[in-house]
PDB file of N, CA and C in Angstrom:
ATOM      1  N   MET Q   1       7.645  16.318  -4.948  1.00 59.00           N
ATOM      2  CA  MET Q   1       6.268  16.731  -4.798  1.00 59.00           C
ATOM      3  C   MET Q   1       5.460  15.707  -4.001  1.00 59.00           C
ATOM      4  N   GLY Q   2       5.797  14.422  -4.144  1.00 66.00           N
ATOM      5  CA  GLY Q   2       5.059  13.371  -3.450  1.00 66.00           C
ATOM      6  C   GLY Q   2       4.983  13.562  -1.952  1.00 66.00           C
ATOM      7  N   PRO Q   3       6.121  13.802  -1.274  1.00 68.00           N
ATOM      8  CA  PRO Q   3       6.049  13.986   0.175  1.00 68.00           C
ATOM      9  C   PRO Q   3       5.152  15.157   0.586  1.00 68.00           C
ATOM     10  N   VAL Q   4       5.170  16.225  -0.182  1.00 71.00           N
ATOM     11  CA  VAL Q   4       4.338  17.385   0.143  1.00 71.00           C
ATOM     12  C   VAL Q   4       2.859  17.024   0.061  1.00 71.00           C
ATOM     13  N   LEU Q   5       2.493  16.257  -0.949  1.00 71.00           N
ATOM     14  CA  LEU Q   5       1.086  15.912  -1.153  1.00 71.00           C
ATOM     15  C   LEU Q   5       0.610  14.746  -0.292  1.00 71.00           C
ATOM     16  N   PHE Q   6       1.479  13.784  -0.030  1.00 74.00           N
ATOM     17  CA  PHE Q   6       1.025  12.530   0.557  1.00 74.00           C
ATOM     18  C   PHE Q   6       1.520  12.249   1.972  1.00 74.00           C
ATOM     19  N   ASP Q   7       2.574  12.893   2.423  1.00 83.00           N
ATOM     20  CA  ASP Q   7       3.198  12.516   3.687  1.00 83.00           C
ATOM     21  C   ASP Q   7       2.259  12.690   4.877  1.00 83.00           C
ATOM     22  N   TYR Q   8       1.667  13.842   5.037  1.00 85.00           N
ATOM     23  CA  TYR Q   8       0.774  14.102   6.171  1.00 85.00           C
ATOM     24  C   TYR Q   8      -0.360  13.084   6.211  1.00 85.00           C
ATOM     25  N   TYR Q   9      -1.004  12.877   5.078  1.00 86.00           N
ATOM     26  CA  TYR Q   9      -2.125  11.941   5.012  1.00 86.00           C
ATOM     27  C   TYR Q   9      -1.648  10.501   5.157  1.00 86.00           C
ATOM     28  N   GLY Q  10      -0.427  10.241   4.706  1.00 88.00           N
ATOM     29  CA  GLY Q  10       0.146   8.907   4.866  1.00 88.00           C
ATOM     30  C   GLY Q  10       0.320   8.531   6.318  1.00 88.00           C
ATOM     31  N   VAL Q  11       0.797   9.464   7.116  1.00 92.00           N
ATOM     32  CA  VAL Q  11       0.938   9.230   8.558  1.00 92.00           C
ATOM     33  C   VAL Q  11      -0.429   8.960   9.169  1.00 92.00           C
ATOM     34  N   ASP Q  12      -1.403   9.765   8.826  1.00 91.00           N
ATOM     35  CA  ASP Q  12      -2.751   9.607   9.372  1.00 91.00           C
ATOM     36  C   ASP Q  12      -3.364   8.268   8.963  1.00 91.00           C
ATOM     37  N   THR Q  13      -3.207   7.908   7.706  1.00 91.00           N
ATOM     38  CA  THR Q  13      -3.741   6.640   7.208  1.00 91.00           C
ATOM     39  C   THR Q  13      -3.081   5.472   7.930  1.00 91.00           C
ATOM     40  N   ALA Q  14      -1.765   5.496   8.034  1.00 94.00           N
ATOM     41  CA  ALA Q  14      -1.045   4.414   8.703  1.00 94.00           C
ATOM     42  C   ALA Q  14      -1.447   4.304  10.164  1.00 94.00           C
ATOM     43  N   ARG Q  15      -1.670   5.430  10.810  1.00 94.00           N
ATOM     44  CA  ARG Q  15      -2.094   5.414  12.210  1.00 94.00           C
ATOM     45  C   ARG Q  15      -3.445   4.721  12.350  1.00 94.00           C
ATOM     46  N   HIS Q  16      -4.376   5.061  11.473  1.00 94.00           N
ATOM     47  CA  HIS Q  16      -5.715   4.443  11.531  1.00 94.00           C
ATOM     48  C   HIS Q  16      -5.628   2.937  11.288  1.00 94.00           C
ATOM     49  N   ILE Q  17      -4.827   2.526  10.338  1.00 94.00           N
ATOM     50  CA  ILE Q  17      -4.676   1.100  10.040  1.00 94.00           C
ATOM     51  C   ILE Q  17      -4.025   0.380  11.220  1.00 94.00           C
ATOM     52  N   SER Q  18      -2.961   0.960  11.768  1.00 95.00           N
ATOM     53  CA  SER Q  18      -2.245   0.292  12.872  1.00 95.00           C
ATOM     54  C   SER Q  18      -3.124   0.144  14.114  1.00 95.00           C
ATOM     55  N   GLU Q  19      -4.047   1.066  14.328  1.00 94.00           N
ATOM     56  CA  GLU Q  19      -4.958   0.977  15.476  1.00 94.00           C
ATOM     57  C   GLU Q  19      -5.864  -0.248  15.400  1.00 94.00           C
ATOM     58  N   GLN Q  20      -6.048  -0.795  14.199  1.00 94.00           N
ATOM     59  CA  GLN Q  20      -6.893  -1.982  14.016  1.00 94.00           C
ATOM     60  C   GLN Q  20      -6.144  -3.283  14.307  1.00 94.00           C
ATOM     61  N   SER Q  21      -4.826  -3.205  14.477  1.00 95.00           N
ATOM     62  CA  SER Q  21      -3.971  -4.373  14.738  1.00 95.00           C
ATOM     63  C   SER Q  21      -4.146  -5.485  13.700  1.00 95.00           C
ATOM     64  N   PRO Q  22      -4.065  -5.169  12.409  1.00 96.00           N
ATOM     65  CA  PRO Q  22      -4.228  -6.214  11.388  1.00 96.00           C
ATOM     66  C   PRO Q  22      -2.987  -7.106  11.315  1.00 96.00           C
ATOM     67  N   ARG Q  23      -3.194  -8.311  10.834  1.00 96.00           N
ATOM     68  CA  ARG Q  23      -2.074  -9.244  10.622  1.00 96.00           C
ATOM     69  C   ARG Q  23      -1.605  -9.240   9.175  1.00 96.00           C
ATOM     70  N   ASP Q  24      -2.512  -8.956   8.238  1.00 97.00           N
ATOM     71  CA  ASP Q  24      -2.194  -8.930   6.812  1.00 97.00           C
ATOM     72  C   ASP Q  24      -2.786  -7.667   6.211  1.00 97.00           C
ATOM     73  N   VAL Q  25      -1.930  -6.828   5.620  1.00 97.00           N
ATOM     74  CA  VAL Q  25      -2.367  -5.533   5.088  1.00 97.00           C
ATOM     75  C   VAL Q  25      -2.017  -5.460   3.601  1.00 97.00           C
ATOM     76  N   LEU Q  26      -2.968  -4.966   2.824  1.00 97.00           N
ATOM     77  CA  LEU Q  26      -2.758  -4.722   1.398  1.00 97.00           C
ATOM     78  C   LEU Q  26      -2.888  -3.237   1.132  1.00 97.00           C
ATOM     79  N   GLU Q  27      -1.841  -2.658   0.542  1.00 96.00           N
ATOM     80  CA  GLU Q  27      -1.904  -1.276   0.086  1.00 96.00           C
ATOM     81  C   GLU Q  27      -2.001  -1.287  -1.428  1.00 96.00           C
ATOM     82  N   ILE Q  28      -3.081  -0.736  -1.947  1.00 95.00           N
ATOM     83  CA  ILE Q  28      -3.312  -0.664  -3.388  1.00 95.00           C
ATOM     84  C   ILE Q  28      -2.830   0.690  -3.895  1.00 95.00           C
ATOM     85  N   ALA Q  29      -2.238   0.700  -5.088  1.00 93.00           N
ATOM     86  CA  ALA Q  29      -1.701   1.924  -5.699  1.00 93.00           C
ATOM     87  C   ALA Q  29      -0.649   2.555  -4.781  1.00 93.00           C
ATOM     88  N   ALA Q  30       0.305   1.745  -4.379  1.00 95.00           N
ATOM     89  CA  ALA Q  30       1.322   2.164  -3.413  1.00 95.00           C
ATOM     90  C   ALA Q  30       2.308   3.182  -3.977  1.00 95.00           C
ATOM     91  N   GLY Q  31       2.380   3.303  -5.286  1.00 92.00           N
ATOM     92  CA  GLY Q  31       3.259   4.298  -5.889  1.00 92.00           C
ATOM     93  C   GLY Q  31       4.699   4.136  -5.462  1.00 92.00           C
ATOM     94  N   THR Q  32       5.308   5.227  -5.010  1.00 93.00           N
ATOM     95  CA  THR Q  32       6.723   5.211  -4.640  1.00 93.00           C
ATOM     96  C   THR Q  32       6.957   4.783  -3.197  1.00 93.00           C
ATOM     97  N   GLY Q  33       5.921   4.381  -2.490  1.00 94.00           N
ATOM     98  CA  GLY Q  33       6.087   3.824  -1.160  1.00 94.00           C
ATOM     99  C   GLY Q  33       6.022   4.802  -0.010  1.00 94.00           C
ATOM    100  N   ILE Q  34       5.465   5.975  -0.228  1.00 93.00           N
ATOM    101  CA  ILE Q  34       5.377   6.965   0.854  1.00 93.00           C
ATOM    102  C   ILE Q  34       4.508   6.451   1.993  1.00 93.00           C
ATOM    103  N   VAL Q  35       3.314   5.992   1.687  1.00 94.00           N
ATOM    104  CA  VAL Q  35       2.428   5.462   2.726  1.00 94.00           C
ATOM    105  C   VAL Q  35       2.957   4.116   3.223  1.00 94.00           C
ATOM    106  N   THR Q  36       3.535   3.349   2.326  1.00 96.00           N
ATOM    107  CA  THR Q  36       4.108   2.056   2.691  1.00 96.00           C
ATOM    108  C   THR Q  36       5.135   2.219   3.807  1.00 96.00           C
ATOM    109  N   ARG Q  37       5.969   3.241   3.697  1.00 96.00           N
ATOM    110  CA  ARG Q  37       6.982   3.500   4.731  1.00 96.00           C
ATOM    111  C   ARG Q  37       6.324   3.771   6.077  1.00 96.00           C
ATOM    112  N   HIS Q  38       5.290   4.594   6.084  1.00 96.00           N
ATOM    113  CA  HIS Q  38       4.600   4.890   7.344  1.00 96.00           C
ATOM    114  C   HIS Q  38       3.928   3.636   7.909  1.00 96.00           C
ATOM    115  N   LEU Q  39       3.349   2.833   7.040  1.00 97.00           N
ATOM    116  CA  LEU Q  39       2.731   1.584   7.491  1.00 97.00           C
ATOM    117  C   LEU Q  39       3.775   0.680   8.138  1.00 97.00           C
ATOM    118  N   ARG Q  40       4.901   0.493   7.461  1.00 97.00           N
ATOM    119  CA  ARG Q  40       5.927  -0.400   7.998  1.00 97.00           C
ATOM    120  C   ARG Q  40       6.462   0.117   9.335  1.00 97.00           C
ATOM    121  N   ASN Q  41       6.580   1.431   9.463  1.00 97.00           N
ATOM    122  CA  ASN Q  41       7.081   2.009  10.714  1.00 97.00           C
ATOM    123  C   ASN Q  41       6.096   1.847  11.864  1.00 97.00           C
ATOM    124  N   MET Q  42       4.794   1.852  11.572  1.00 97.00           N
ATOM    125  CA  MET Q  42       3.786   1.830  12.626  1.00 97.00           C
ATOM    126  C   MET Q  42       3.214   0.454  12.921  1.00 97.00           C
ATOM    127  N   LEU Q  43       3.279  -0.442  11.962  1.00 97.00           N
ATOM    128  CA  LEU Q  43       2.738  -1.785  12.174  1.00 97.00           C
ATOM    129  C   LEU Q  43       3.780  -2.661  12.859  1.00 97.00           C
ATOM    130  N   PRO Q  44       3.342  -3.630  13.646  1.00 96.00           N
ATOM    131  CA  PRO Q  44       4.303  -4.558  14.245  1.00 96.00           C
ATOM    132  C   PRO Q  44       5.107  -5.281  13.165  1.00 96.00           C
ATOM    133  N   LYS Q  45       6.320  -5.650  13.518  1.00 94.00           N
ATOM    134  CA  LYS Q  45       7.219  -6.316  12.569  1.00 94.00           C
ATOM    135  C   LYS Q  45       6.598  -7.577  11.974  1.00 94.00           C
ATOM    136  N   GLU Q  46       5.794  -8.284  12.770  1.00 95.00           N
ATOM    137  CA  GLU Q  46       5.217  -9.541  12.293  1.00 95.00           C
ATOM    138  C   GLU Q  46       4.011  -9.351  11.361  1.00 95.00           C
ATOM    139  N   THR Q  47       3.523  -8.129  11.218  1.00 97.00           N
ATOM    140  CA  THR Q  47       2.410  -7.868  10.296  1.00 97.00           C
ATOM    141  C   THR Q  47       2.904  -8.016   8.860  1.00 97.00           C
ATOM    142  N   HIS Q  48       2.187  -8.797   8.075  1.00 97.00           N
ATOM    143  CA  HIS Q  48       2.525  -8.967   6.661  1.00 97.00           C
ATOM    144  C   HIS Q  48       1.995  -7.765   5.892  1.00 97.00           C
ATOM    145  N   LEU Q  49       2.853  -7.155   5.111  1.00 98.00           N
ATOM    146  CA  LEU Q  49       2.490  -5.966   4.345  1.00 98.00           C
ATOM    147  C   LEU Q  49       2.750  -6.230   2.868  1.00 98.00           C
ATOM    148  N   THR Q  50       1.715  -6.075   2.057  1.00 98.00           N
ATOM    149  CA  THR Q  50       1.826  -6.230   0.610  1.00 98.00           C
ATOM    150  C   THR Q  50       1.466  -4.898  -0.025  1.00 98.00           C
ATOM    151  N   ALA Q  51       2.349  -4.416  -0.898  1.00 98.00           N
ATOM    152  CA  ALA Q  51       2.132  -3.151  -1.600  1.00 98.00           C
ATOM    153  C   ALA Q  51       2.074  -3.435  -3.097  1.00 98.00           C
ATOM    154  N   VAL Q  52       0.995  -2.981  -3.752  1.00 97.00           N
ATOM    155  CA  VAL Q  52       0.843  -3.214  -5.191  1.00 97.00           C
ATOM    156  C   VAL Q  52       0.667  -1.890  -5.926  1.00 97.00           C
ATOM    157  N   ASP Q  53       1.108  -1.895  -7.164  1.00 96.00           N
ATOM    158  CA  ASP Q  53       0.912  -0.760  -8.060  1.00 96.00           C
ATOM    159  C   ASP Q  53       0.970  -1.286  -9.484  1.00 96.00           C
ATOM    160  N   ILE Q  54       0.276  -0.616 -10.377  1.00 95.00           N
ATOM    161  CA  ILE Q  54       0.256  -1.040 -11.778  1.00 95.00           C
ATOM    162  C   ILE Q  54       1.541  -0.644 -12.507  1.00 95.00           C
ATOM    163  N   SER Q  55       2.264   0.330 -11.964  1.00 95.00           N
ATOM    164  CA  SER Q  55       3.463   0.863 -12.608  1.00 95.00           C
ATOM    165  C   SER Q  55       4.730   0.138 -12.154  1.00 95.00           C
ATOM    166  N   ASP Q  56       5.424  -0.473 -13.096  1.00 95.00           N
ATOM    167  CA  ASP Q  56       6.700  -1.131 -12.797  1.00 95.00           C
ATOM    168  C   ASP Q  56       7.709  -0.149 -12.211  1.00 95.00           C
ATOM    169  N   SER Q  57       7.796   1.038 -12.795  1.00 96.00           N
ATOM    170  CA  SER Q  57       8.798   2.008 -12.344  1.00 96.00           C
ATOM    171  C   SER Q  57       8.495   2.512 -10.935  1.00 96.00           C
ATOM    172  N   MET Q  58       7.232   2.677 -10.600  1.00 94.00           N
ATOM    173  CA  MET Q  58       6.872   3.087  -9.241  1.00 94.00           C
ATOM    174  C   MET Q  58       7.252   2.001  -8.246  1.00 94.00           C
ATOM    175  N   MET Q  59       6.973   0.747  -8.563  1.00 96.00           N
ATOM    176  CA  MET Q  59       7.307  -0.345  -7.646  1.00 96.00           C
ATOM    177  C   MET Q  59       8.818  -0.472  -7.478  1.00 96.00           C
ATOM    178  N   GLU Q  60       9.567  -0.287  -8.563  1.00 96.00           N
ATOM    179  CA  GLU Q  60      11.031  -0.349  -8.464  1.00 96.00           C
ATOM    180  C   GLU Q  60      11.561   0.740  -7.542  1.00 96.00           C
ATOM    181  N   LEU Q  61      11.025   1.942  -7.664  1.00 96.00           N
ATOM    182  CA  LEU Q  61      11.451   3.037  -6.787  1.00 96.00           C
ATOM    183  C   LEU Q  61      11.067   2.750  -5.340  1.00 96.00           C
ATOM    184  N   ALA Q  62       9.867   2.254  -5.110  1.00 96.00           N
ATOM    185  CA  ALA Q  62       9.429   1.926  -3.747  1.00 96.00           C
ATOM    186  C   ALA Q  62      10.349   0.885  -3.115  1.00 96.00           C
ATOM    187  N   ARG Q  63      10.733  -0.132  -3.874  1.00 96.00           N
ATOM    188  CA  ARG Q  63      11.605  -1.193  -3.348  1.00 96.00           C
ATOM    189  C   ARG Q  63      12.929  -0.640  -2.818  1.00 96.00           C
ATOM    190  N   THR Q  64      13.428   0.405  -3.432  1.00 96.00           N
ATOM    191  CA  THR Q  64      14.731   0.952  -3.024  1.00 96.00           C
ATOM    192  C   THR Q  64      14.675   1.632  -1.660  1.00 96.00           C
ATOM    193  N   LYS Q  65      13.501   1.897  -1.148  1.00 95.00           N
ATOM    194  CA  LYS Q  65      13.340   2.610   0.120  1.00 95.00           C
ATOM    195  C   LYS Q  65      13.262   1.690   1.336  1.00 95.00           C
ATOM    196  N   PHE Q  66      13.372   0.383   1.102  1.00 97.00           N
ATOM    197  CA  PHE Q  66      13.198  -0.588   2.180  1.00 97.00           C
ATOM    198  C   PHE Q  66      14.329  -1.601   2.181  1.00 97.00           C
ATOM    199  N   LEU Q  67      14.660  -2.084   3.353  1.00 95.00           N
ATOM    200  CA  LEU Q  67      15.636  -3.151   3.501  1.00 95.00           C
ATOM    201  C   LEU Q  67      14.938  -4.490   3.302  1.00 95.00           C
ATOM    202  N   SER Q  68      15.680  -5.487   2.893  1.00 90.00           N
ATOM    203  CA  SER Q  68      15.076  -6.795   2.620  1.00 90.00           C
ATOM    204  C   SER Q  68      14.453  -7.419   3.868  1.00 90.00           C
ATOM    205  N   ASN Q  69      14.948  -7.089   5.051  1.00 93.00           N
ATOM    206  CA  ASN Q  69      14.396  -7.677   6.273  1.00 93.00           C
ATOM    207  C   ASN Q  69      13.157  -6.950   6.794  1.00 93.00           C
ATOM    208  N   GLU Q  70      12.653  -5.959   6.051  1.00 94.00           N
ATOM    209  CA  GLU Q  70      11.452  -5.245   6.495  1.00 94.00           C
ATOM    210  C   GLU Q  70      10.158  -5.959   6.117  1.00 94.00           C
ATOM    211  N   GLN Q  71      10.275  -7.094   5.484  1.00 90.00           N
ATOM    212  CA  GLN Q  71       9.146  -7.977   5.211  1.00 90.00           C
ATOM    213  C   GLN Q  71       7.985  -7.298   4.493  1.00 90.00           C
ATOM    214  N   ILE Q  72       8.282  -6.760   3.328  1.00 97.00           N
ATOM    215  CA  ILE Q  72       7.239  -6.169   2.484  1.00 97.00           C
ATOM    216  C   ILE Q  72       7.267  -6.897   1.153  1.00 97.00           C
ATOM    217  N   ILE Q  73       6.101  -7.276   0.688  1.00 97.00           N
ATOM    218  CA  ILE Q  73       5.986  -7.857  -0.644  1.00 97.00           C
ATOM    219  C   ILE Q  73       5.558  -6.742  -1.578  1.00 97.00           C
ATOM    220  N   PHE Q  74       6.369  -6.480  -2.589  1.00 97.00           N
ATOM    221  CA  PHE Q  74       6.016  -5.509  -3.630  1.00 97.00           C
ATOM    222  C   PHE Q  74       5.600  -6.291  -4.857  1.00 97.00           C
ATOM    223  N   GLN Q  75       4.466  -5.924  -5.426  1.00 96.00           N
ATOM    224  CA  GLN Q  75       3.939  -6.680  -6.556  1.00 96.00           C
ATOM    225  C   GLN Q  75       3.255  -5.739  -7.536  1.00 96.00           C
ATOM    226  N   ASN Q  76       3.519  -5.966  -8.800  1.00 96.00           N
ATOM    227  CA  ASN Q  76       2.794  -5.220  -9.819  1.00 96.00           C
ATOM    228  C   ASN Q  76       1.424  -5.857  -9.974  1.00 96.00           C
ATOM    229  N   ALA Q  77       0.391  -5.014  -9.907  1.00 96.00           N
ATOM    230  CA  ALA Q  77      -0.978  -5.520 -10.045  1.00 96.00           C
ATOM    231  C   ALA Q  77      -1.902  -4.379 -10.433  1.00 96.00           C
ATOM    232  N   ASP Q  78      -2.920  -4.717 -11.170  1.00 93.00           N
ATOM    233  CA  ASP Q  78      -3.972  -3.791 -11.564  1.00 93.00           C
ATOM    234  C   ASP Q  78      -5.038  -3.807 -10.472  1.00 93.00           C
ATOM    235  N   ALA Q  79      -5.351  -2.661  -9.936  1.00 90.00           N
ATOM    236  CA  ALA Q  79      -6.317  -2.575  -8.838  1.00 90.00           C
ATOM    237  C   ALA Q  79      -7.706  -3.070  -9.230  1.00 90.00           C
ATOM    238  N   THR Q  80      -7.998  -3.099 -10.517  1.00 90.00           N
ATOM    239  CA  THR Q  80      -9.313  -3.567 -10.952  1.00 90.00           C
ATOM    240  C   THR Q  80      -9.352  -5.077 -11.159  1.00 90.00           C
ATOM    241  N   ALA Q  81      -8.200  -5.746 -10.998  1.00 94.00           N
ATOM    242  CA  ALA Q  81      -8.134  -7.203 -11.158  1.00 94.00           C
ATOM    243  C   ALA Q  81      -7.039  -7.749 -10.246  1.00 94.00           C
ATOM    244  N   LEU Q  82      -7.246  -7.621  -8.945  1.00 95.00           N
ATOM    245  CA  LEU Q  82      -6.224  -8.028  -7.983  1.00 95.00           C
ATOM    246  C   LEU Q  82      -6.076  -9.553  -7.948  1.00 95.00           C
ATOM    247  N   PRO Q  83      -4.841 -10.037  -7.856  1.00 96.00           N
ATOM    248  CA  PRO Q  83      -4.578 -11.479  -7.911  1.00 96.00           C
ATOM    249  C   PRO Q  83      -4.573 -12.159  -6.529  1.00 96.00           C
ATOM    250  N   PHE Q  84      -5.505 -11.792  -5.670  1.00 97.00           N
ATOM    251  CA  PHE Q  84      -5.534 -12.336  -4.316  1.00 97.00           C
ATOM    252  C   PHE Q  84      -6.873 -13.010  -4.046  1.00 97.00           C
ATOM    253  N   GLU Q  85      -6.842 -13.971  -3.145  1.00 95.00           N
ATOM    254  CA  GLU Q  85      -8.067 -14.646  -2.719  1.00 95.00           C
ATOM    255  C   GLU Q  85      -8.937 -13.679  -1.917  1.00 95.00           C
ATOM    256  N   ASP Q  86     -10.234 -13.891  -1.936  1.00 93.00           N
ATOM    257  CA  ASP Q  86     -11.139 -13.112  -1.092  1.00 93.00           C
ATOM    258  C   ASP Q  86     -10.744 -13.279   0.373  1.00 93.00           C
ATOM    259  N   GLU Q  87     -10.846 -12.223   1.118  1.00 93.00           N
ATOM    260  CA  GLU Q  87     -10.583 -12.209   2.556  1.00 93.00           C
ATOM    261  C   GLU Q  87      -9.154 -12.597   2.917  1.00 93.00           C
ATOM    262  N   ALA Q  88      -8.212 -12.357   2.001  1.00 96.00           N
ATOM    263  CA  ALA Q  88      -6.801 -12.662   2.270  1.00 96.00           C
ATOM    264  C   ALA Q  88      -6.156 -11.629   3.184  1.00 96.00           C
ATOM    265  N   PHE Q  89      -6.790 -10.461   3.332  1.00 96.00           N
ATOM    266  CA  PHE Q  89      -6.209  -9.368   4.111  1.00 96.00           C
ATOM    267  C   PHE Q  89      -7.189  -8.889   5.177  1.00 96.00           C
ATOM    268  N   ASP Q  90      -6.625  -8.496   6.315  1.00 93.00           N
ATOM    269  CA  ASP Q  90      -7.424  -7.925   7.399  1.00 93.00           C
ATOM    270  C   ASP Q  90      -7.735  -6.459   7.140  1.00 93.00           C
ATOM    271  N   ALA Q  91      -6.847  -5.794   6.419  1.00 94.00           N
ATOM    272  CA  ALA Q  91      -7.022  -4.374   6.101  1.00 94.00           C
ATOM    273  C   ALA Q  91      -6.543  -4.124   4.681  1.00 94.00           C
ATOM    274  N   VAL Q  92      -7.316  -3.337   3.951  1.00 94.00           N
ATOM    275  CA  VAL Q  92      -6.967  -2.945   2.579  1.00 94.00           C
ATOM    276  C   VAL Q  92      -7.114  -1.437   2.508  1.00 94.00           C
ATOM    277  N   LEU Q  93      -6.103  -0.778   1.944  1.00 94.00           N
ATOM    278  CA  LEU Q  93      -6.175   0.668   1.838  1.00 94.00           C
ATOM    279  C   LEU Q  93      -5.675   1.136   0.483  1.00 94.00           C
ATOM    280  N   CYS Q  94      -6.164   2.295   0.105  1.00 92.00           N
ATOM    281  CA  CYS Q  94      -5.752   2.961  -1.121  1.00 92.00           C
ATOM    282  C   CYS Q  94      -5.860   4.455  -0.857  1.00 92.00           C
ATOM    283  N   GLN Q  95      -4.740   5.150  -0.944  1.00 85.00           N
ATOM    284  CA  GLN Q  95      -4.752   6.576  -0.645  1.00 85.00           C
ATOM    285  C   GLN Q  95      -4.562   7.377  -1.931  1.00 85.00           C
ATOM    286  N   PHE Q  96      -5.465   8.296  -2.195  1.00 69.00           N
ATOM    287  CA  PHE Q  96      -5.350   9.245  -3.302  1.00 69.00           C
ATOM    288  C   PHE Q  96      -5.157   8.606  -4.671  1.00 69.00           C
ATOM    289  N   GLU Q  97      -5.946   7.625  -4.986  1.00 59.00           N
ATOM    290  CA  GLU Q  97      -5.844   6.996  -6.301  1.00 59.00           C
ATOM    291  C   GLU Q  97      -7.200   7.036  -6.972  1.00 59.00           C
ATOM    292  N   ILE Q  98      -7.176   7.226  -8.252  1.00 53.00           N
ATOM    293  CA  ILE Q  98      -8.397   7.183  -9.046  1.00 53.00           C
ATOM    294  C   ILE Q  98      -8.377   5.881  -9.818  1.00 53.00           C
ATOM    295  N   LEU Q  99      -9.376   5.062  -9.602  1.00 49.00           N
ATOM    296  CA  LEU Q  99      -9.483   3.806 -10.304  1.00 49.00           C
ATOM    297  C   LEU Q  99     -10.460   3.997 -11.458  1.00 49.00           C
ATOM    298  N   GLU Q 100      -9.992   3.679 -12.626  1.00 50.00           N
ATOM    299  CA  GLU Q 100     -10.803   3.889 -13.822  1.00 50.00           C
ATOM    300  C   GLU Q 100     -11.271   2.553 -14.344  1.00 50.00           C
ATOM    301  N   SER Q 101     -12.507   2.484 -14.699  1.00 48.00           N
ATOM    302  CA  SER Q 101     -13.006   1.269 -15.338  1.00 48.00           C
ATOM    303  C   SER Q 101     -13.649   1.662 -16.663  1.00 48.00           C
ATOM    304  N   THR Q 102     -13.678   0.730 -17.551  1.00 48.00           N
ATOM    305  CA  THR Q 102     -14.291   0.993 -18.849  1.00 48.00           C
ATOM    306  C   THR Q 102     -15.690   0.372 -18.871  1.00 48.00           C
ATOM    307  N   ILE Q 103     -16.567   1.028 -19.549  1.00 47.00           N
ATOM    308  CA  ILE Q 103     -17.948   0.557 -19.665  1.00 47.00           C
ATOM    309  C   ILE Q 103     -18.154   0.096 -21.100  1.00 47.00           C
ATOM    310  N   SER Q 104     -18.576  -1.123 -21.227  1.00 47.00           N
ATOM    311  CA  SER Q 104     -18.845  -1.671 -22.545  1.00 47.00           C
ATOM    312  C   SER Q 104     -20.223  -1.198 -23.001  1.00 47.00           C
ATOM    313  N   ARG Q 105     -20.284  -0.673 -24.194  1.00 46.00           N
ATOM    314  CA  ARG Q 105     -21.558  -0.196 -24.734  1.00 46.00           C
ATOM    315  C   ARG Q 105     -21.936  -1.038 -25.949  1.00 46.00           C
ATOM    316  N   ALA Q 106     -23.177  -1.449 -25.961  1.00 48.00           N
ATOM    317  CA  ALA Q 106     -23.661  -2.277 -27.081  1.00 48.00           C
ATOM    318  C   ALA Q 106     -24.013  -1.415 -28.254  1.00 48.00           C
TER     319      ALA Q 106
END
């Protein structure tokens, strides 16, 4: 089902990102790596690509779709508390994800 829902938009998203010629790209909520694959195919080899997702199983599946020499960092991370320095990336993207936050009530 993933390719049917995400593939077309993944190509479009990757095209828009690659047109910016970024050196460091962060994909948030990368899931099984559908958009990640399009990004890696369209970005220059020297572009650093980091893909994060909160789900261990999604990241494990995404890792299986890439060769070790494709230079992608896969990392488990919560999109609401990313473990990166400010301005560490030239481009940040998130396709079709709902980020939920909790509101503390007194």
